[in-house]
Coordinates of C-alpha atoms and ligand atoms in Angstrom, one line a residue:
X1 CA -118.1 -31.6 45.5
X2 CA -119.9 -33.3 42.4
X3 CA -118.0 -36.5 41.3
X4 CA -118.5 -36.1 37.3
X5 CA -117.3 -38.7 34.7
X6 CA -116.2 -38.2 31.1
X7 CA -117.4 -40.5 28.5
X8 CA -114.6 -40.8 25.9
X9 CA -117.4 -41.5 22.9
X10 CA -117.0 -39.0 20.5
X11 CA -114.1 -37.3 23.0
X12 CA -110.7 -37.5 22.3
X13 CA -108.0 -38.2 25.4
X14 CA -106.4 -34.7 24.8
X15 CA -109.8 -33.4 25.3
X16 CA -110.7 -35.4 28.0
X17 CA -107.2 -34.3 29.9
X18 CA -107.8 -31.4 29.4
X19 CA -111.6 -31.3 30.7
X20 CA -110.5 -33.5 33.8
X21 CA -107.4 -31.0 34.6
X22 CA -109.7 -27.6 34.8
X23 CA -112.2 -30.0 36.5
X24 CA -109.8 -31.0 39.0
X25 CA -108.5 -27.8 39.5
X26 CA -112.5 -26.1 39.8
X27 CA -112.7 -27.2 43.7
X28 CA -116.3 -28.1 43.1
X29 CA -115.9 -30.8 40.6
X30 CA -113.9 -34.6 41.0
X31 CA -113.6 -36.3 38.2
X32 CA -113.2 -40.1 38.2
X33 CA -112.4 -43.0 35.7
X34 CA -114.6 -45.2 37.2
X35 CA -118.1 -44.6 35.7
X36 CA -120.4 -46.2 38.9
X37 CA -119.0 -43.4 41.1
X38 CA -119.8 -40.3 39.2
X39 CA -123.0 -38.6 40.5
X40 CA -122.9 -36.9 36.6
X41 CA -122.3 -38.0 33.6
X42 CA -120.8 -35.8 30.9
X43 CA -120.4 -36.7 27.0
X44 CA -120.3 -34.9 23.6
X45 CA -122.1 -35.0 20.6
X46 CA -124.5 -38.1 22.0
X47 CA -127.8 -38.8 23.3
X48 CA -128.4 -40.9 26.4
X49 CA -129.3 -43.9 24.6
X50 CA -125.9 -43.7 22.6
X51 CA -124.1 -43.3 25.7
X52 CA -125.7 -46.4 27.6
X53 CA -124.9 -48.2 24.7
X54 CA -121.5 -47.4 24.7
X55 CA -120.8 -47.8 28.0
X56 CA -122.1 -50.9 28.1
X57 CA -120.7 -52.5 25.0
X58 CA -117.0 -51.0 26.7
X59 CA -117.8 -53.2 29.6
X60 CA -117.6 -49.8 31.7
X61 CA -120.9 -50.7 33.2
X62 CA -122.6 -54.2 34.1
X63 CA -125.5 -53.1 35.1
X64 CA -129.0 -54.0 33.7
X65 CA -129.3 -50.7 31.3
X66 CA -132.7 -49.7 32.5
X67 CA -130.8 -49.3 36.4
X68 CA -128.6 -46.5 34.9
X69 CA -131.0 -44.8 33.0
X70 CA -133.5 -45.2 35.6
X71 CA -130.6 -44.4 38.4
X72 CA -131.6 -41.7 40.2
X73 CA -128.4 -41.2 41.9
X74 CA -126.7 -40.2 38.3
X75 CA -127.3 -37.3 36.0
X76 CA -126.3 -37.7 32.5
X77 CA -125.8 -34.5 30.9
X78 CA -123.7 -32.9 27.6
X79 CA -120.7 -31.3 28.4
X80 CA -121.7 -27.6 27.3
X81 CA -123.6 -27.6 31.1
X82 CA -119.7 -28.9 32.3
X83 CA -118.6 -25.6 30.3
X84 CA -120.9 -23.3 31.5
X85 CA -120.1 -24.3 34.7
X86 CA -116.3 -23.4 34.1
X87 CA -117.2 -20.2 32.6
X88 CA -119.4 -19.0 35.8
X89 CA -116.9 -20.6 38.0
X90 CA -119.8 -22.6 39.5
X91 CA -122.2 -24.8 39.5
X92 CA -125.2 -23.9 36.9
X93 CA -128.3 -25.1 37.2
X94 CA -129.4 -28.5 34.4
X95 CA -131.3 -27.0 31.7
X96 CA -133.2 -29.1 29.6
X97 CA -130.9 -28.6 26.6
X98 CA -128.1 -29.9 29.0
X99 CA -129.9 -32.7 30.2
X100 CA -129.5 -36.2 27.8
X101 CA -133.0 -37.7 26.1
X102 CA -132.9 -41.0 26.4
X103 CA -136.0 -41.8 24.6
X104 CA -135.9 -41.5 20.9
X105 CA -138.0 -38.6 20.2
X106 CA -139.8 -37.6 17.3
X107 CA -137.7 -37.3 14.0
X108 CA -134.4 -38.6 15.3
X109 CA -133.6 -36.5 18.9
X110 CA -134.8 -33.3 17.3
X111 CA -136.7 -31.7 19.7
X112 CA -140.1 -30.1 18.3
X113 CA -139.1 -26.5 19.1
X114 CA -135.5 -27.1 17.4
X115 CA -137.3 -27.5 14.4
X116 CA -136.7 -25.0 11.4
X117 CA -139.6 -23.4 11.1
X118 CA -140.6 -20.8 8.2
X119 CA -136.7 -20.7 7.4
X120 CA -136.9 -23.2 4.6
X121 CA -136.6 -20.8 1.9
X122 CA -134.0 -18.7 3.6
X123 CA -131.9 -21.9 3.0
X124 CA -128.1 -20.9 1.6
X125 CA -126.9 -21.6 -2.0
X126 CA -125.0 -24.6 -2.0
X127 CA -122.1 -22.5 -4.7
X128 CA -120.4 -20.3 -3.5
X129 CA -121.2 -18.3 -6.4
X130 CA -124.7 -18.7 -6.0
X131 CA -124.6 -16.4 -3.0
X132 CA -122.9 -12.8 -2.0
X133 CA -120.0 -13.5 0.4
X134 CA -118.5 -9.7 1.4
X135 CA -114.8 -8.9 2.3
X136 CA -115.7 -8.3 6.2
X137 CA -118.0 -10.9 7.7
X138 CA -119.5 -12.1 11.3
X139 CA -117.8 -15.2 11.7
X140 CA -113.9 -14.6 11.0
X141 CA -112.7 -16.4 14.0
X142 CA -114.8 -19.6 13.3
X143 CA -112.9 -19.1 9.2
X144 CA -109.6 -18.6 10.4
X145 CA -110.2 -22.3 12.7
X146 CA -111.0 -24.2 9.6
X147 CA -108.9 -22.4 7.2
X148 CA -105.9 -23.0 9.3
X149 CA -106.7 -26.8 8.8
X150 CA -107.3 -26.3 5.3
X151 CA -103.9 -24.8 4.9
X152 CA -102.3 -28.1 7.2
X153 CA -104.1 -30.5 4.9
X154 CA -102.2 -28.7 1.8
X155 CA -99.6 -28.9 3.2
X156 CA -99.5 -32.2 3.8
X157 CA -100.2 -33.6 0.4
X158 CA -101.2 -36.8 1.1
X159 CA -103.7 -38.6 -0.7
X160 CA -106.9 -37.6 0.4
X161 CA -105.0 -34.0 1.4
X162 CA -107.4 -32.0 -1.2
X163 CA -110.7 -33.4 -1.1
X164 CA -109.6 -32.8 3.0
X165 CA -108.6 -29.2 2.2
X166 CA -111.7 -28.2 -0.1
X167 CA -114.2 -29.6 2.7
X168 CA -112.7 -27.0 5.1
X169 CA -112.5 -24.1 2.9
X170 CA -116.3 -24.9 1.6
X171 CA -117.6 -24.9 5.5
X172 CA -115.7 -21.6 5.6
X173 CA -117.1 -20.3 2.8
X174 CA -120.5 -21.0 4.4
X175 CA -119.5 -19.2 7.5
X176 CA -118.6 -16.3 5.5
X177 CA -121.9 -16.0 3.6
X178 CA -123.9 -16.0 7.0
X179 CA -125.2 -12.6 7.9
X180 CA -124.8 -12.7 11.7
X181 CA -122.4 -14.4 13.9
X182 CA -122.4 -17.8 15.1
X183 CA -123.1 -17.7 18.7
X184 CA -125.1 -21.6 19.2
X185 CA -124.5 -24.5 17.7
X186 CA -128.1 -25.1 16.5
X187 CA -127.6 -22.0 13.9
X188 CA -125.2 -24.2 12.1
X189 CA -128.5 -26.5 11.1
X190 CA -128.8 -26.6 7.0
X191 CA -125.6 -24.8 6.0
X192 CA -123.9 -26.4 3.7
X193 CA -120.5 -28.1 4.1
X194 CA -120.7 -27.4 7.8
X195 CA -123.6 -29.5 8.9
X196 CA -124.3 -32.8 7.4
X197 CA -127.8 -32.7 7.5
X198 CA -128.1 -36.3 5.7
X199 CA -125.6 -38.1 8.0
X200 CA -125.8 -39.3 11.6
X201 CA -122.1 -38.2 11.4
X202 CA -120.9 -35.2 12.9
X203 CA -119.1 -32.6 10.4
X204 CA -115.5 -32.4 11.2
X205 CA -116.4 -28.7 10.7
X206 CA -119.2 -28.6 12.5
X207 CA -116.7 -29.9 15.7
X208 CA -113.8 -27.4 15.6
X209 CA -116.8 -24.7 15.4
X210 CA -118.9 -26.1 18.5
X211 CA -115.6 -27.0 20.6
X212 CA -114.7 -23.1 19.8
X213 CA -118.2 -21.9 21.1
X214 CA -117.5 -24.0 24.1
X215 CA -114.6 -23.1 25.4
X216 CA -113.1 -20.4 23.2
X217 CA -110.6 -22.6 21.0
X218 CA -110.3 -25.8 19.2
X219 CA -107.8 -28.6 20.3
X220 CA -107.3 -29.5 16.9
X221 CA -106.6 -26.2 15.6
X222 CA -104.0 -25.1 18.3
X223 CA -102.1 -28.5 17.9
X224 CA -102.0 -27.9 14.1
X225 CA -101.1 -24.0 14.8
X226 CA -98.0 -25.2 17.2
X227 CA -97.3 -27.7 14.9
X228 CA -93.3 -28.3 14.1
X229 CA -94.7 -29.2 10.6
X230 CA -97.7 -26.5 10.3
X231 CA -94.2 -23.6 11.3
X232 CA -92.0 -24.7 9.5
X233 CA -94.3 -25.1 6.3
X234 CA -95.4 -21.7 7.0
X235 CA -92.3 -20.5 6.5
X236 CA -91.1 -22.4 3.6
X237 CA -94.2 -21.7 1.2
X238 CA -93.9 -18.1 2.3
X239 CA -91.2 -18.3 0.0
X240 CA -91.5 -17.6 -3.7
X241 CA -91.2 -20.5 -5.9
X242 CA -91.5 -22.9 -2.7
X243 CA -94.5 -25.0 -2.8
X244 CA -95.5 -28.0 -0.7
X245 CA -93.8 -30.6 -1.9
X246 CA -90.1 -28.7 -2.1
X247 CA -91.3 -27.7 1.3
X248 CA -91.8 -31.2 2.7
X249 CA -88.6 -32.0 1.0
X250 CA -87.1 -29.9 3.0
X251 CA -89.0 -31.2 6.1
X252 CA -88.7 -34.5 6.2
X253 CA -85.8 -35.1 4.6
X254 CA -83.0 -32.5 5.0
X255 CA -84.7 -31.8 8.4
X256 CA -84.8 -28.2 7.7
X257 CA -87.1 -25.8 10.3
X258 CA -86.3 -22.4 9.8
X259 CA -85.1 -19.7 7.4
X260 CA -81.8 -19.6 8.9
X261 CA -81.7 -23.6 7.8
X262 CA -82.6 -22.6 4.3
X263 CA -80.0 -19.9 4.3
X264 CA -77.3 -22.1 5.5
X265 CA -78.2 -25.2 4.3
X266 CA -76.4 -26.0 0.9
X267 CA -79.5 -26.5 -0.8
X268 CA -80.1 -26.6 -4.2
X269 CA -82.7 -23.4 -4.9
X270 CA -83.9 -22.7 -8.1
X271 CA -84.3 -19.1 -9.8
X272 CA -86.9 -18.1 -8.2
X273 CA -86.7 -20.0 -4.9
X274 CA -83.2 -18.1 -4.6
X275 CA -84.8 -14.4 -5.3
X276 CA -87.5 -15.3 -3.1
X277 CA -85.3 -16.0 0.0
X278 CA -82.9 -13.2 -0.9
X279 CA -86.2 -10.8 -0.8
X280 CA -88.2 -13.0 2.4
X281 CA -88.5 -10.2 4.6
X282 CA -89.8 -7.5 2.4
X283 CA -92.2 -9.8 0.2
X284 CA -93.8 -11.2 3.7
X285 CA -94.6 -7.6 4.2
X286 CA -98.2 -6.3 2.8
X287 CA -98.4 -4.3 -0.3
X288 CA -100.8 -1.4 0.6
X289 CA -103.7 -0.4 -1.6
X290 CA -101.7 2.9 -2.3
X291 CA -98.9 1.1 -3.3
X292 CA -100.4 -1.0 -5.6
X293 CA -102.2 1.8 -6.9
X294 CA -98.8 3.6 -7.5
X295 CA -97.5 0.7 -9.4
X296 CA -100.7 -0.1 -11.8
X297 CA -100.6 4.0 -12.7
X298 CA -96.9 3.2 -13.7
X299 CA -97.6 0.3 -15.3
X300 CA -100.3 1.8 -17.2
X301 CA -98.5 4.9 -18.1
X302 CA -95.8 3.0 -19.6
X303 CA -98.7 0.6 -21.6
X304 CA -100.6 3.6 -22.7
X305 CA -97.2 5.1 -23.8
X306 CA -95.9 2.4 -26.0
X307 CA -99.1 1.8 -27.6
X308 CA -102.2 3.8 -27.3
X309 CA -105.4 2.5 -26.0
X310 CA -104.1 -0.6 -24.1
X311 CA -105.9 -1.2 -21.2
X312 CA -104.3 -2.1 -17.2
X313 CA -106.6 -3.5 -15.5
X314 CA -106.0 -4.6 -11.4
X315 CA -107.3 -7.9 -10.2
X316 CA -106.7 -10.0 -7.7
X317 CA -107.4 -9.3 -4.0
X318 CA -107.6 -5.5 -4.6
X319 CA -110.4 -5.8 -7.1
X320 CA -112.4 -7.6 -4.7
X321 CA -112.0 -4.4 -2.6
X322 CA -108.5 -5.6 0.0
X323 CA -106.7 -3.0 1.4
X324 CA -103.2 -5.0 1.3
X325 CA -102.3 -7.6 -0.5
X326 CA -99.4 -10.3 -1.1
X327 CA -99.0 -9.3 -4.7
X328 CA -100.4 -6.8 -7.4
X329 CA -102.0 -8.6 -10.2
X330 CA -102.4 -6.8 -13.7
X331 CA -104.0 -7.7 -17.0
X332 CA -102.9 -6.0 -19.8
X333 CA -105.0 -5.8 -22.8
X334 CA -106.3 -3.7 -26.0
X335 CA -109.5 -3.2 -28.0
X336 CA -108.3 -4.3 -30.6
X337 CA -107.6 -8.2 -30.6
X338 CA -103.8 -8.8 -31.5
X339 CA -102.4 -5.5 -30.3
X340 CA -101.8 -6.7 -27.1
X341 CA -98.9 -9.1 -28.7
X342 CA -95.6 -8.4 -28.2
X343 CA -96.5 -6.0 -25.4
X344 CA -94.9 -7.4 -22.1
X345 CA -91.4 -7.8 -23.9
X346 CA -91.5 -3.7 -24.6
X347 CA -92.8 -3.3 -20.9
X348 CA -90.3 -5.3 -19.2
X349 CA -87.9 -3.7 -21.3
X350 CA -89.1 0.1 -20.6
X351 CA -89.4 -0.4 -16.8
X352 CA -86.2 -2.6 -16.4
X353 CA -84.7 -0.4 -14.1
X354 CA -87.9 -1.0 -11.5
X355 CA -87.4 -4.9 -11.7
X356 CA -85.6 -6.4 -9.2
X357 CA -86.2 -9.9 -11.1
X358 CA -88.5 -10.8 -13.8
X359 CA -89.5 -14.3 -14.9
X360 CA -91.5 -14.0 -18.6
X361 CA -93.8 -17.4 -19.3
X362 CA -94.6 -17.5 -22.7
X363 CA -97.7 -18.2 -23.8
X364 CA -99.3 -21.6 -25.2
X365 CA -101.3 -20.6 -28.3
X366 CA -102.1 -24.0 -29.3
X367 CA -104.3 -25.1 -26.4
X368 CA -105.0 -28.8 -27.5
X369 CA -108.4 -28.5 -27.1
X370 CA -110.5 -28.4 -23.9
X371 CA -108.0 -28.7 -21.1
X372 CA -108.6 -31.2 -18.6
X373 CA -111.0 -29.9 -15.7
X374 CA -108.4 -30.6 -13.3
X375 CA -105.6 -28.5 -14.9
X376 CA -106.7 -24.4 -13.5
X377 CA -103.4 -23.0 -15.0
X378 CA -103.9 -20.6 -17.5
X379 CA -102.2 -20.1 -20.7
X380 CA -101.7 -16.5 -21.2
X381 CA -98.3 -14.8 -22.2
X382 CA -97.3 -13.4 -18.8
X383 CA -94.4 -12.5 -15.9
X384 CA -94.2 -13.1 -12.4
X385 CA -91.9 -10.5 -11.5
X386 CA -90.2 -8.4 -8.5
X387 CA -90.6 -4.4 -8.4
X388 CA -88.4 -2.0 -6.2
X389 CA -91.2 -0.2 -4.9
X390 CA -89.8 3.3 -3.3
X391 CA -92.3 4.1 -0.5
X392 CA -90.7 7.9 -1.1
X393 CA -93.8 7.8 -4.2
X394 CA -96.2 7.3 -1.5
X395 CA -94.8 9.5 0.9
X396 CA -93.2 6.9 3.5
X397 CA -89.9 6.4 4.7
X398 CA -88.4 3.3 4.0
X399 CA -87.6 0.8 7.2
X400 CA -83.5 0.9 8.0
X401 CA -82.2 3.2 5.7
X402 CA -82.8 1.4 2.3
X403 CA -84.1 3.4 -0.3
X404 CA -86.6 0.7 -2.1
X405 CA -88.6 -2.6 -0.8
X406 CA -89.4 -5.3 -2.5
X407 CA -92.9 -6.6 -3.8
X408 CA -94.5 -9.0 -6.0
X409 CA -96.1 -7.9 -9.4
X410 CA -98.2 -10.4 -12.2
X411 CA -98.5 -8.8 -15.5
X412 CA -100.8 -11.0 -17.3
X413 CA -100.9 -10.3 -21.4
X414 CA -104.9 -10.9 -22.6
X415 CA -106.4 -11.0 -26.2
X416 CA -109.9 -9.0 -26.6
X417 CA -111.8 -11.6 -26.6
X418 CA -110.4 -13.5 -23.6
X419 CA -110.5 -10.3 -21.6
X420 CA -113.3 -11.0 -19.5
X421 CA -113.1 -14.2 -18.4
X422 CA -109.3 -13.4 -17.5
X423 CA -110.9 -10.5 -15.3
X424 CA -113.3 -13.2 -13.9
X425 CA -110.5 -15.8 -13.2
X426 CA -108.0 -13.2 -11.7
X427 CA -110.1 -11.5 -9.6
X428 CA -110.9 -14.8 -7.6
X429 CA -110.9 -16.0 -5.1
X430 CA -109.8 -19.0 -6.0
X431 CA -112.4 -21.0 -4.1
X432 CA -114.8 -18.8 -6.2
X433 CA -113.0 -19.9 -9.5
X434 CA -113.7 -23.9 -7.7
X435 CA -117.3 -22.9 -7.5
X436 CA -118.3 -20.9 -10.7
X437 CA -116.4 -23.6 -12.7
X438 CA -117.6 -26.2 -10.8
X439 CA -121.7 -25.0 -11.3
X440 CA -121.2 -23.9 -15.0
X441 CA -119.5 -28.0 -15.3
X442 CA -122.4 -29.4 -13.3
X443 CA -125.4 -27.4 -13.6
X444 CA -125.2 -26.4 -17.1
X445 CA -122.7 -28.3 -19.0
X446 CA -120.9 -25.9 -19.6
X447 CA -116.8 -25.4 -19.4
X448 CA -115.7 -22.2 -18.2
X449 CA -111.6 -21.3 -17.8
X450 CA -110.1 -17.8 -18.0
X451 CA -109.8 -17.8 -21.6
X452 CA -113.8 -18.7 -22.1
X453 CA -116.5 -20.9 -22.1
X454 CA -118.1 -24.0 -24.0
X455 CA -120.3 -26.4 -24.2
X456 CA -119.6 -29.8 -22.7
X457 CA -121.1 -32.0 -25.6
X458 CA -121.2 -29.5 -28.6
X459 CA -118.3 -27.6 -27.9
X460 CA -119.7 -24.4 -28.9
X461 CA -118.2 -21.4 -27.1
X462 CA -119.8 -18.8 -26.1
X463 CA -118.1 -15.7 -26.5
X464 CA -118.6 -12.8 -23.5
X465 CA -117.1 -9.2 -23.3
X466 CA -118.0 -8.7 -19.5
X467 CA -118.3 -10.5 -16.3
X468 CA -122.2 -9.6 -16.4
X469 CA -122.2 -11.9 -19.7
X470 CA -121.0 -14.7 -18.1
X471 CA -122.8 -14.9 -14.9
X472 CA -125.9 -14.2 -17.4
X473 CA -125.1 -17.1 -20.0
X474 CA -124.7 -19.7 -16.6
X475 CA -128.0 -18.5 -15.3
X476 CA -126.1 -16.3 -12.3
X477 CA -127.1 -13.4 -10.6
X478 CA -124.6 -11.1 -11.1
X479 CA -121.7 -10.6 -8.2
X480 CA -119.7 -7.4 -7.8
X481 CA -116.2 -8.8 -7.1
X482 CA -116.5 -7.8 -3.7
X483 CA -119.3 -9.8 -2.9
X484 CA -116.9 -13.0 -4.6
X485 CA -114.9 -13.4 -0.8
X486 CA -115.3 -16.5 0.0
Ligands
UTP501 P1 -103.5 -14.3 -6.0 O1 -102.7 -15.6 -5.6 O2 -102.7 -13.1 -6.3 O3 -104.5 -14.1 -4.8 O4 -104.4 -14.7 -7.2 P2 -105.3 -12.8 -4.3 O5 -106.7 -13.2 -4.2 O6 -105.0 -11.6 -5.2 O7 -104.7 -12.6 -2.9 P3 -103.5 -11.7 -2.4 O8 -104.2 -10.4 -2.0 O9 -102.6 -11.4 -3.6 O10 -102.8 -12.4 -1.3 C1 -105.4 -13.9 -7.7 C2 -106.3 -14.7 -8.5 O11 -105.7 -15.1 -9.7 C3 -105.9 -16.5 -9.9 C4 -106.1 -17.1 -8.6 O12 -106.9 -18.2 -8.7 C5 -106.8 -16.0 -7.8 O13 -108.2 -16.1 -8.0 N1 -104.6 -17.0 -10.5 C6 -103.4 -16.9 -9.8 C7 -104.6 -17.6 -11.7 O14 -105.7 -17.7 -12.3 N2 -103.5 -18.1 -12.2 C8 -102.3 -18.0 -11.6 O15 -101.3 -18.5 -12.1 C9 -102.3 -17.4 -10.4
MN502 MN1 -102.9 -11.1 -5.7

């Protein structure tokens, strides 16, 4: 029976509890609080010199320094040997990587074989559009981790909620460019947003990964995932026309938890909130490729119809190449500028009886200007809007006898010579939008938004009739939308 210690630097008490219960419970391991007893050692994230430190600034030890470093008796050690030993169900032998160095070693603890060595230029893009992220990558269960945490901080809404949220999503991003999976820590060395290369501070991404590579989940995560809040928020926001804030509302101070609470709640919905929880079940289901599919040919048939030559074009998640989605978004459009106007009235009108609900947003024509950087919403003529889809079309029976099931469709209404960056824009993702904006804004001065792109100081625009164009004009290679999944 080895008598180990847990140093609480840089370990949380839920993690230590939990360490010190499957220790306890091991049969070869005793874990005590007193640090002088232990025979071993164990911390995170530290070297030996941070750990003496610590331990003696916290009064845990008196001892001249040099007697527990140079204390035979004790073995100080990271806790990925205390893992591995859970893992075989015994005790492993110390391998150097295990083992603390407790004298500063060339370049700051990294150990001459650690360092990178030809991979310099193999070094990732620091945009996301800068690099090819595809649909199905290596690392999905490290993503899911930090996009759940992502999702939490959006929720939440406080005041440093979005710079929070962005630093997730970007180290998941990351993740999802990498071409193999993560298997060790030390692969994480140089990619961006996920290990802070220029800081003696550990990533908070960085963390949740490594904890997951050591024991197969992430405290953090699974508190956030059995969250009361992180539920119930799921559930709200999976509403249509709920957002965070009506959400938190709902939260915090009507006390609401579940749908049933929403249902029976007298609360005040609006239009859409009220179509949305009427249609809850059947819009939390997936819209298939094939249904979409069957929609758009609709949708197109009816353009084409009205007035020749206009164009339907699918975006959204199944132009990057998804097989479901939550929604099916459309762009409507015709070569010749103008003729699209007046369109989506006709539409709506000629395919009332497929629309369960339909909520027109007229356009703003008069866009004072260059909008603010902050503001993404667009302003094209458009409608959110709720189509009984008949899974008959597609050759499935419809679940408990109904004959149609709800699901979301976006007809967007594009001029000409807006067309391709509304493509661009719609087709996402979102954090790709973030990223493409964000380099065109800091690398070349130049504004980009899903009705074109200028010059910061001159204000020139610079007009574009494909995505190729664009990426071209910013100095991009180009990206097939299904290489734009991050
Ligand atoms: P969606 O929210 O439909 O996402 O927006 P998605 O990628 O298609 O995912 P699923 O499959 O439906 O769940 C599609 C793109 O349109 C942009 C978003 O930024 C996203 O990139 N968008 C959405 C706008 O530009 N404006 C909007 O009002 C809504
Ligand atoms: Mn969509």
């Amino acid at each position: 029976m080895k008598t180990i210690y847990f140093v609480s630097r840089r370990m949380n008490k839920a993690r230590r509890e939990h360490l010190t219960k499957i220790a306890n419970k091991s049969g070869f391991f005793k874990v005590t609080t007193d640090v002088r007893e232990a025979s071993i050692v164990i911390s995170q994230e530290s070297n030996g010199k941070e750990i003496v430190e610590y331990l003696t600034k916290n009064k845990l030890i008196t001892d001249d320094v040099t007697m527990v470093t140079d204390d035979v008796t004790k073995q100080f050690v990271d806790v990925s040997w205390f893992i591995a030993c859970m893992k075989e169900k015994s005790l492993v032998p110390m391998e150097k990587h295990h083992k603390l160095q407790f004298k500063q070693s060339i370049e700051d603890g990294v150990s001459p074989s650690k360092k990178p060595r030809r991979d310099e230029k193999a070094r990732m893009a620091m945009y996301a559009c800068q690099r090819t992220t595809p649909l199905d990558h290596y690392n999905q269960q490290f993503t899911d981790a930090l996009e759940i945490l992502e999702e939490h901080a959006f929720y939440r809404g406080d005041s440093n909620a979005e710079a929070r949220a962005l630093s997730f999503r970007r180290g998941s991003a990351s993740l999802k460019a990498l071409h193999h999976k993560v298997t060790h820590v030390e692969q994480l060395a140089n990619i961006p947003y996920v290990d802070s290369t220029n800081s003696s501070k550990i990533g908070h991404c960085k963390k949740v990964i490594k904890e997951i590579l050591e024991e197969g989940f992430c405290d953090e995560v699974e508190g956030v995932r059995n969250s009361e809040f992180y539920k119930s928020m799921k559930i709200f926001c999976g509403i249509f026309g709920v957002g965070p804030s009506t959400g938190r509302k709902w939260f915090h101070d009507l006390k609401m938890r579940t749908l049933e609470d929403v249902r029976k709640e007298d609360v005040h919905l609006n239009k859409d909130q009220a179509v949305g929880l009427k249609y809850y079940e059947d819009l939390n289901e997936p819209l298939l490729l094939e249904e979409a599919n069957h929609i758009a040919k609709l949708v197109r048939d009816t353009c084409v119809a009205l007035r020749k030559d206009t164009t339907v074009t699918v975006v959204g998640g199944f132009r990057r190449g998804k097989a479901k989605g939550h929604d099916l978004d459309l762009i409507i459009s015709h070569p010749i500028e103008g003729r699209e106007e007046g369109l989506l009235g006709l539409i709506l009108d000629q395919l009332k009886e497929h629309f369960v609900y339909t909520e027109k947003k007229a356009s703003i024509k008069k866009v004072t200007g260059p909008s603010d950087s902050k503001n993404t919403m667009d302003h094209f003529e458009k409608c959110f809007s709720i189509f009984r889809f008949q899974p008959q079309w597609v050759g499935r029976l419809c679940p408990s006898g109904k004959s149609w099931t709800a699901k979301r469709v976006d007809l967007i209404v594009v001029p000409k010579s807006q067309f391709a960056f509304a493509v661009l824009g719609w087709t996402g993702t979102k954090h790709f939008n973030r990223e493409i904006r964000r380099y065109a804004r800091s690398e070349k001065k130049i504004v980009l938004t899903s009705h074109g792109m200028y010059d910061l100081d001159t204000k020139e625009s610079y007009p574009a009739e494909t995505e190729e164009e664009i990426f071209n004009k910013l100095g991009l290679k180009y990206l097939p939308p299904n290489k734009r999944c991050c």
